[in-house]
Short mmCIF file of C-alpha atoms and ligand atoms in Angstrom, two decimals:
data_model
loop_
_atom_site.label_atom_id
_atom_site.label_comp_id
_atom_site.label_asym_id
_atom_site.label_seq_id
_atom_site.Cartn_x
_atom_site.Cartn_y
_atom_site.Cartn_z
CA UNK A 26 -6.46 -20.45 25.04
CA UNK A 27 -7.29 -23.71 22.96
CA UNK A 28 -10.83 -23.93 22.34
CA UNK A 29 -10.80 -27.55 23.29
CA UNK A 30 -9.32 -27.71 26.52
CA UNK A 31 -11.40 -30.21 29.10
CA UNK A 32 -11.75 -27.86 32.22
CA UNK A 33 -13.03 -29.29 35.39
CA UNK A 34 -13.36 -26.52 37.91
CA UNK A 35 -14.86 -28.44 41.11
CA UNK A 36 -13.22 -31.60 42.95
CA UNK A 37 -12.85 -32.75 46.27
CA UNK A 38 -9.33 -34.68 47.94
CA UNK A 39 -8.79 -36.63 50.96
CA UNK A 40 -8.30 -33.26 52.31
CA UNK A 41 -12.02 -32.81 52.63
CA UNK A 42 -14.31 -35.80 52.07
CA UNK A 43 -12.99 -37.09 48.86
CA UNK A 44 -11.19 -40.54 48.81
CA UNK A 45 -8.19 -39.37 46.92
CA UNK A 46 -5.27 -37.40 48.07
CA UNK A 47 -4.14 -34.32 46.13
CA UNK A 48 -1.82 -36.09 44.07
CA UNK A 49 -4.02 -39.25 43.51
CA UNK A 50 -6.79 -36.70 42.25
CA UNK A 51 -4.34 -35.04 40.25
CA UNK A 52 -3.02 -38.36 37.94
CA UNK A 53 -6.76 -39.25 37.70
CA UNK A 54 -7.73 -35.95 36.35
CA UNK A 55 -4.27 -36.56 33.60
CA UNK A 56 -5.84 -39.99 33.31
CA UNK A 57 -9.59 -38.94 32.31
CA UNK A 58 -8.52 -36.39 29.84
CA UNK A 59 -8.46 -33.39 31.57
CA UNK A 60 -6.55 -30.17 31.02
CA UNK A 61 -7.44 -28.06 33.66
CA UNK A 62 -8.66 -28.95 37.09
CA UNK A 63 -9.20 -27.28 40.13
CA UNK A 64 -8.84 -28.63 43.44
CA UNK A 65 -11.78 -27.18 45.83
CA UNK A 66 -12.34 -28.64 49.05
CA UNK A 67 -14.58 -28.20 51.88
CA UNK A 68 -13.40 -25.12 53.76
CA UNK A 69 -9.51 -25.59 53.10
CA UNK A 70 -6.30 -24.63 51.34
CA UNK A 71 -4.91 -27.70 53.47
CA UNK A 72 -4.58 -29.42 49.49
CA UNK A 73 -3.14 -27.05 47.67
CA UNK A 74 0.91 -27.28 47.85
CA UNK A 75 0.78 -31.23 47.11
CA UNK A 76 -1.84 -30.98 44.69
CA UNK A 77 0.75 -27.89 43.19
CA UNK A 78 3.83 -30.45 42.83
CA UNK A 79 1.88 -33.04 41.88
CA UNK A 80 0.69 -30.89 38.49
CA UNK A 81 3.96 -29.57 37.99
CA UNK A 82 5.14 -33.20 37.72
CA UNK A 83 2.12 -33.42 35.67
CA UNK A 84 1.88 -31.08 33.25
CA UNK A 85 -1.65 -30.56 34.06
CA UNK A 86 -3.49 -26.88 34.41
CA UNK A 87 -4.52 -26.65 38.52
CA UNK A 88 -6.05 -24.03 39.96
CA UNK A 89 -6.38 -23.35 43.46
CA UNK A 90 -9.57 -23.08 44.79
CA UNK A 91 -11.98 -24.24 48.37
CA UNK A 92 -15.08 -24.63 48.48
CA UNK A 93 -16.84 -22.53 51.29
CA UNK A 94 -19.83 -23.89 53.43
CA UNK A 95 -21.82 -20.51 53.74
CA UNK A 96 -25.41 -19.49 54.77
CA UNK A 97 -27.87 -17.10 52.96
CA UNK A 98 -31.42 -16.35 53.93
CA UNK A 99 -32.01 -19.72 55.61
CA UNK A 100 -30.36 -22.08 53.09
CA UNK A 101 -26.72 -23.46 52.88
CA UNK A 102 -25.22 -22.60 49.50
CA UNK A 103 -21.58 -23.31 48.63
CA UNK A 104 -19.44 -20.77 47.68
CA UNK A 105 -16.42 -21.72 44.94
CA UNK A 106 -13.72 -19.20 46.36
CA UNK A 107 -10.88 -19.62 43.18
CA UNK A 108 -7.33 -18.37 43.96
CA UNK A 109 -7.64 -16.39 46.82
CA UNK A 110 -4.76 -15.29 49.24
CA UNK A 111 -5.12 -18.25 51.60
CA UNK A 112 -3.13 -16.44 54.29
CA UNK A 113 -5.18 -13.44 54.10
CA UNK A 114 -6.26 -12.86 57.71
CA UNK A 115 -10.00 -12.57 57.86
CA UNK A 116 -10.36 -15.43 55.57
CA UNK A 117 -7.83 -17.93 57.88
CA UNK A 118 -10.35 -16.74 60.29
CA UNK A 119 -13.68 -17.29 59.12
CA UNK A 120 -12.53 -20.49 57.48
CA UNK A 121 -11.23 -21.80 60.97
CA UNK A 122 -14.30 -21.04 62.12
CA UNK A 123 -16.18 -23.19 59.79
CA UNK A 124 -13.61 -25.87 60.38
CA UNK A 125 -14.91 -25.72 64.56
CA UNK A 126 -18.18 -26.09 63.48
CA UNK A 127 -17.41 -29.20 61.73
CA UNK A 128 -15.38 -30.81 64.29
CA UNK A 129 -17.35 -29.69 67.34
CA UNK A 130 -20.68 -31.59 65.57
CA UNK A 131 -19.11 -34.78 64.97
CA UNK A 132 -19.02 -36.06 68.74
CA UNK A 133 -22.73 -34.34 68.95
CA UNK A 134 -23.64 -37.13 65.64
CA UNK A 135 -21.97 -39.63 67.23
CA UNK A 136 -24.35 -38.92 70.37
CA UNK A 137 -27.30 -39.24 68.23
CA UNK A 138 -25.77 -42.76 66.52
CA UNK A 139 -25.40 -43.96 69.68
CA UNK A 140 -28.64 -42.93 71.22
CA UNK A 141 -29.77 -44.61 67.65
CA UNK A 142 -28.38 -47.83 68.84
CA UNK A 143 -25.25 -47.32 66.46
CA UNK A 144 -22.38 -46.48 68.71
CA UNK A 145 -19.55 -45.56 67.31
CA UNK A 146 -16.16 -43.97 69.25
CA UNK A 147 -14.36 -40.82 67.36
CA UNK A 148 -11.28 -43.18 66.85
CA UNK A 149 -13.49 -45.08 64.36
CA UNK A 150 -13.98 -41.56 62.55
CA UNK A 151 -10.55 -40.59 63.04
CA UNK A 152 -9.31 -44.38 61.36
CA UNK A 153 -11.71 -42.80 58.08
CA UNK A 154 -10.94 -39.27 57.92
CA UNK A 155 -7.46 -39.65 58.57
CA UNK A 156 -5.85 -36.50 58.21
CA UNK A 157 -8.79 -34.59 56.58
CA UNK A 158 -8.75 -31.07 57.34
CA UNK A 159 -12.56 -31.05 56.93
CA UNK A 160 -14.11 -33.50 58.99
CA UNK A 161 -17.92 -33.47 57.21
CA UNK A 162 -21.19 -36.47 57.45
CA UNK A 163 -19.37 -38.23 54.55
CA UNK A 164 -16.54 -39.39 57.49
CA UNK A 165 -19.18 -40.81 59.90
CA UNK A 166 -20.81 -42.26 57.11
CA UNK A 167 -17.81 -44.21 56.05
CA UNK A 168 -17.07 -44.88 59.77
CA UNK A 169 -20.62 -46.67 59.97
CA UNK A 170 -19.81 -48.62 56.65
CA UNK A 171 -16.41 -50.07 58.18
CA UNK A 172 -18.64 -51.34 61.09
CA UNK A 173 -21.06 -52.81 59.19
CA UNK A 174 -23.90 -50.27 60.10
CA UNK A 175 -24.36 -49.55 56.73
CA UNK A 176 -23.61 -50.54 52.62
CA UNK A 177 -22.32 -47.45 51.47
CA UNK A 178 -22.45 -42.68 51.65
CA UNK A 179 -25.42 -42.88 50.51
CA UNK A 180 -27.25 -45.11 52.78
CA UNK A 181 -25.78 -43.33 55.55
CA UNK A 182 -26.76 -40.08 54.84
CA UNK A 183 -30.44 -41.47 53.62
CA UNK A 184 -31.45 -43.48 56.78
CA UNK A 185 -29.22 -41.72 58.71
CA UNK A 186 -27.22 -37.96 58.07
CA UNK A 187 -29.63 -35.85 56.10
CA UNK A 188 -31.87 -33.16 57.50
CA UNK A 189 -34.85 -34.44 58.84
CA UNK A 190 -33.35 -38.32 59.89
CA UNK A 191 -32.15 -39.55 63.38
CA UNK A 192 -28.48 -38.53 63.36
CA UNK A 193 -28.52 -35.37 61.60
CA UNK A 194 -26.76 -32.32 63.43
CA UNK A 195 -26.44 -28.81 61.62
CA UNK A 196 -23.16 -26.88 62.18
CA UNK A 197 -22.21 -23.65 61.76
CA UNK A 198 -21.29 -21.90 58.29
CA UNK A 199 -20.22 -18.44 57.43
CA UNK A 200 -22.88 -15.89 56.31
CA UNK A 201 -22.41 -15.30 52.75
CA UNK A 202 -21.99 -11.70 51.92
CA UNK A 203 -19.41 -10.95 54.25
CA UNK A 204 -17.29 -14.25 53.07
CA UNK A 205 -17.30 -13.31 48.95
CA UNK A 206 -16.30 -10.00 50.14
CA UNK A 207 -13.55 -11.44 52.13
CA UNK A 208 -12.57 -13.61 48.80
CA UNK A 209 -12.59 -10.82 46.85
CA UNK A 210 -10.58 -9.25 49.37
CA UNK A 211 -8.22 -11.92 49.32
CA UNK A 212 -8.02 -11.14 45.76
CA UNK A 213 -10.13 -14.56 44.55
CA UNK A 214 -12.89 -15.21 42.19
CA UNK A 215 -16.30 -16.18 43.70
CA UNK A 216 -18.76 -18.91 42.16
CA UNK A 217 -22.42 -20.09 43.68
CA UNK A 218 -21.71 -23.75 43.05
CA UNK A 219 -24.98 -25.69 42.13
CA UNK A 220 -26.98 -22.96 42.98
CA UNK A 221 -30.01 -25.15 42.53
CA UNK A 222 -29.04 -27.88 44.29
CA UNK A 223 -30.89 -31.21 44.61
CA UNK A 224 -34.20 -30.03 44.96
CA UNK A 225 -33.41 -27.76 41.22
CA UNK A 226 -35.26 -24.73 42.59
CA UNK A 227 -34.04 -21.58 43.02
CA UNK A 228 -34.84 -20.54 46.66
CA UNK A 229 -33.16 -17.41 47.43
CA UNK A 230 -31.05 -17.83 44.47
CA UNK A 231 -34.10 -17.04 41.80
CA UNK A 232 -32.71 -14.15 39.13
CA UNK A 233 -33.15 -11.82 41.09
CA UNK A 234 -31.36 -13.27 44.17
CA UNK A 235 -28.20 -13.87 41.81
CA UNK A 236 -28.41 -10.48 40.45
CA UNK A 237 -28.18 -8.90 43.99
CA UNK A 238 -24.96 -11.49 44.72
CA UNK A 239 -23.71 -9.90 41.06
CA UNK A 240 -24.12 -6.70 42.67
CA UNK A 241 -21.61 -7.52 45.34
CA UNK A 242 -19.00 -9.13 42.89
CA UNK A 243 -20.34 -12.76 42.28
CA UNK A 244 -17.91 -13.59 39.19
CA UNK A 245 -20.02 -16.65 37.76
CA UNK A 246 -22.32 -19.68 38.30
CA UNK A 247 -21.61 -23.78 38.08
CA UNK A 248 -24.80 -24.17 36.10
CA UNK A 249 -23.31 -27.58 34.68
CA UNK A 250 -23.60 -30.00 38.06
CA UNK A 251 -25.41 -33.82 38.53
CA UNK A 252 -27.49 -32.16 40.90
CA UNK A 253 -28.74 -29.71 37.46
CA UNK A 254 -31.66 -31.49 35.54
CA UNK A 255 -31.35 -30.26 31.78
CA UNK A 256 -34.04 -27.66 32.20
CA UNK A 257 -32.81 -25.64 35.47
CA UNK A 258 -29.94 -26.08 33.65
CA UNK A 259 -30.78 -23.56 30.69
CA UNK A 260 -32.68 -21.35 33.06
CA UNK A 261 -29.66 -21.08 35.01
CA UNK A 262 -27.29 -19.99 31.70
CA UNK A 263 -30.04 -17.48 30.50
CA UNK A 264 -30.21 -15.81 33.92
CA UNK A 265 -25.95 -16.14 33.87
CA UNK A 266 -26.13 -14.30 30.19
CA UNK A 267 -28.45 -11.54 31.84
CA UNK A 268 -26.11 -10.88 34.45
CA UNK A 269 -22.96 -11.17 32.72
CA UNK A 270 -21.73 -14.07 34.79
CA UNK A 271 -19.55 -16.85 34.04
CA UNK A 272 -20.96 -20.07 33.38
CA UNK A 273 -18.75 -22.82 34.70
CA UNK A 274 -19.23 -26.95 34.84
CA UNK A 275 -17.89 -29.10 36.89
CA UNK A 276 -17.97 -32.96 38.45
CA UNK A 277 -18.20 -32.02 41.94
CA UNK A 278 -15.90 -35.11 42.14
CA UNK A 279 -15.49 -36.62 45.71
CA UNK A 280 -13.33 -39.96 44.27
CA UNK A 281 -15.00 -43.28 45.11
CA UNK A 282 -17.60 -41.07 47.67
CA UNK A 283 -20.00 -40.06 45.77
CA UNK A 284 -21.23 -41.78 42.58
CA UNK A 285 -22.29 -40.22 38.88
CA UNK A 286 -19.52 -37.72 39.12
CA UNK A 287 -16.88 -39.06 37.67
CA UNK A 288 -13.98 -36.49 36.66
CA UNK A 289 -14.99 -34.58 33.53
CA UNK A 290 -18.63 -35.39 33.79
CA UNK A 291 -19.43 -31.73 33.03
CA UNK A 292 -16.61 -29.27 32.05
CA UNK A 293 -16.13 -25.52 30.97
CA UNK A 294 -15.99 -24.36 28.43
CA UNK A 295 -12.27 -22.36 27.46
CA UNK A 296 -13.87 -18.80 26.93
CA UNK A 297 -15.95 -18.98 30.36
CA UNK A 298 -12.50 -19.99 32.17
CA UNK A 299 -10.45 -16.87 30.60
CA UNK A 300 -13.29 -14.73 31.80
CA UNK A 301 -13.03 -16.71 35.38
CA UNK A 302 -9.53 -15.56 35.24
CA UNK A 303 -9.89 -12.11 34.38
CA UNK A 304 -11.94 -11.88 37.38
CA UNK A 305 -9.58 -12.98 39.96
CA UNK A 306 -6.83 -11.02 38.24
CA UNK A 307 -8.72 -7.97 38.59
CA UNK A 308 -9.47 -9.20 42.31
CA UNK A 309 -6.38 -9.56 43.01
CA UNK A 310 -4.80 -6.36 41.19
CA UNK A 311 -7.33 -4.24 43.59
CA UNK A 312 -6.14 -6.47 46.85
CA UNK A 313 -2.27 -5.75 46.62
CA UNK A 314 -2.60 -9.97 48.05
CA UNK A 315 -0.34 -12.40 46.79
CA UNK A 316 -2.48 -15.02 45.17
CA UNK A 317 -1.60 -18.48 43.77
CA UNK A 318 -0.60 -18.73 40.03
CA UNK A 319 -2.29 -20.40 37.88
CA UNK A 320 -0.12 -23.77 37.20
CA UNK A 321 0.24 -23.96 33.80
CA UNK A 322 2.91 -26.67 31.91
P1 LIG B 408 -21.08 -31.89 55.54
O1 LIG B 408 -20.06 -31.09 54.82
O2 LIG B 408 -20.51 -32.66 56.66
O3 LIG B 408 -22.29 -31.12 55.95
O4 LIG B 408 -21.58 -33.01 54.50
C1 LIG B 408 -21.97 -32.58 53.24
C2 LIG B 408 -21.16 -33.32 52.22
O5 LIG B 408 -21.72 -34.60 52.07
C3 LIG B 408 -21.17 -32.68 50.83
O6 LIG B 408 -19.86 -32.64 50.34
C4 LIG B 408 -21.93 -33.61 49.97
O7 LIG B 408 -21.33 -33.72 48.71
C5 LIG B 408 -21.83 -34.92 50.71
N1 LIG B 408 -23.05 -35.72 50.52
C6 LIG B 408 -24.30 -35.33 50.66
N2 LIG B 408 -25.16 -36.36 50.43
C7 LIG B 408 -24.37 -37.42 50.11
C8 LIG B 408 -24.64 -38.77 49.75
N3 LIG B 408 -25.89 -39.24 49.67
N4 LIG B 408 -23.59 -39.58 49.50
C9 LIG B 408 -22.34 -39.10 49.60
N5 LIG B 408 -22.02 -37.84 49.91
C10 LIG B 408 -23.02 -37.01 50.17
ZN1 LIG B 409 -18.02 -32.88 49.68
FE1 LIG B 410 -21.23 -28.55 47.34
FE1 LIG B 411 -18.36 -30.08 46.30
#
């Protein structure tokens, strides 16, 4: 593998709550320099074939990948789930599950908007999310922009969608142990994406939290994410060296959605990908699954 290939292994599509579709994402990653990119929305394969043709056409790197809304120990993490079986059984099932969750809350926000004195009908969320297969806050909050309620995401979700404000609703998400075995299962790779989130603490997910998840099969950690400050950033990578894991960077791009992560913003580095690989190969080897290939020009 070139050394200086510009990897960016977490993006979102219209599919989830990004504002691009598959293909759109795809030419902008071409655009911005990338080699490699992985599509990795909420909860879904829903992405993958267009986002396939569209790096064929390309001659981009895509791998396919979702990003999993799990639970551990009282916190939501996200779980990067990379090349998995997508028609694996137990994992159409827990996934649809998820997906329920999120469409079962969004009449219950809309409640809570309204009760707010911001009424909005699910045809105004519908007009946003289109044909999103992951219908998440980001919708509602661009439903409440197009009437005016609001300037913009992140005015929605800080007067409005976060924990803790007037119109937030929690929704269900898988328990985490039993979902990376049911990637692994699936024969995928499984990564804790900003494991630190905003707040840049480690929770549940301290060293010795991560080393447990190793214990089950965790294959790496996005250390290199906005939501990172430099300094939980290079705690992160010293507990990923411990451990063995993979170190992987990312945007976390969501499009026009979600500002400062702009495609590339963070990347991987070439020797952390081929390990990434290795991972899901073995993975899948041990599953007997038919995974996606890697889509390479
Ligand atoms: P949900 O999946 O419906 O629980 O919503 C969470 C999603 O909203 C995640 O993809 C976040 O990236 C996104 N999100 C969280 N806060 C903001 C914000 N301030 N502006 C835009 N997107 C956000
Ligand atoms: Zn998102
Ligand atoms: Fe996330
Ligand atoms: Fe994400």
């Amino acid at each position: 593998m070139r050394a200086d290939l510009r990897i960016d292994l977490h993006t979102h599509s219209r599919v989830s709550d990004g504002t691009q579709s598959p293909t759109e994402l795809v030419h902008a990653a071409r655009a911005a320099g990338l080699d490699v990119l992985a599509l990795t929305d909420h909860d879904t394969a829903d992405g993958w074939d267009e986002a396939a043709a569209a790096a064929y056409d390309t001659g981009l790197e895509l791998v396919r990948g979702m990003e999993i809304s799990t639970r551990h120990r009282d916190r939501d993490v996200h779980l990067l789930a990379y090349l998995p079986d997508p028609t694996y059984p137990p994992l159409v099932e827990a996934l649809q599950k998820v997906l329920d969750g999120r469409n079962s809350r969004v009449p219950a926000i809309l409640a809570r908007l309204a009760a707010h004195g911001m009424p909005l009908a699910i045809d105004d969320v519908r007009a946003v999310s289109g044909d999103a297969a992951a219908v998440g806050r980001p919708h509602v909050a661009d439903a409440l922009v197009a009437r005016g309620y609001v300037r913009d995401r992140d005015q929605a979700f800080d007067e409005l969608l976060r924990p803790g404000r007037p119109a937030f609703v929690a929704r269900y998400s898988a328990p985490l142990e039993p979902m990376m075995r049911t990637v692994i299962e699936a024969g995928g790779a499984c990564v804790i994406a900003h494991p630190w989130g905003r707040s840049n603490k480690p929770g549940s997910l301290d060293a010795a939290g991560l080393a447990e998840l190793a214990g089950l099969g965790l294959a790496g950690i996005e250390v290199d994410h906005q939501d990172h400050r430099p300094e939980a950033r290079e705690q992160l990578r010293a507990i990923a060296r411990e451990l063995d894991l993979v170190v992987t960077g990312s945007s976390d791009h969501h499009g026009a959605g979600k500002t400062g992560h702009d495609l590339g913003c963070n990347t991987t580095a070439p020797a952390e990908f081929a390990r990434l690989l290795e991972r899901a190969a073995t993975a899948a080897a041990a599953s007997g699954r038919t995974t996606p290939e890697v889509i390479t020009p």
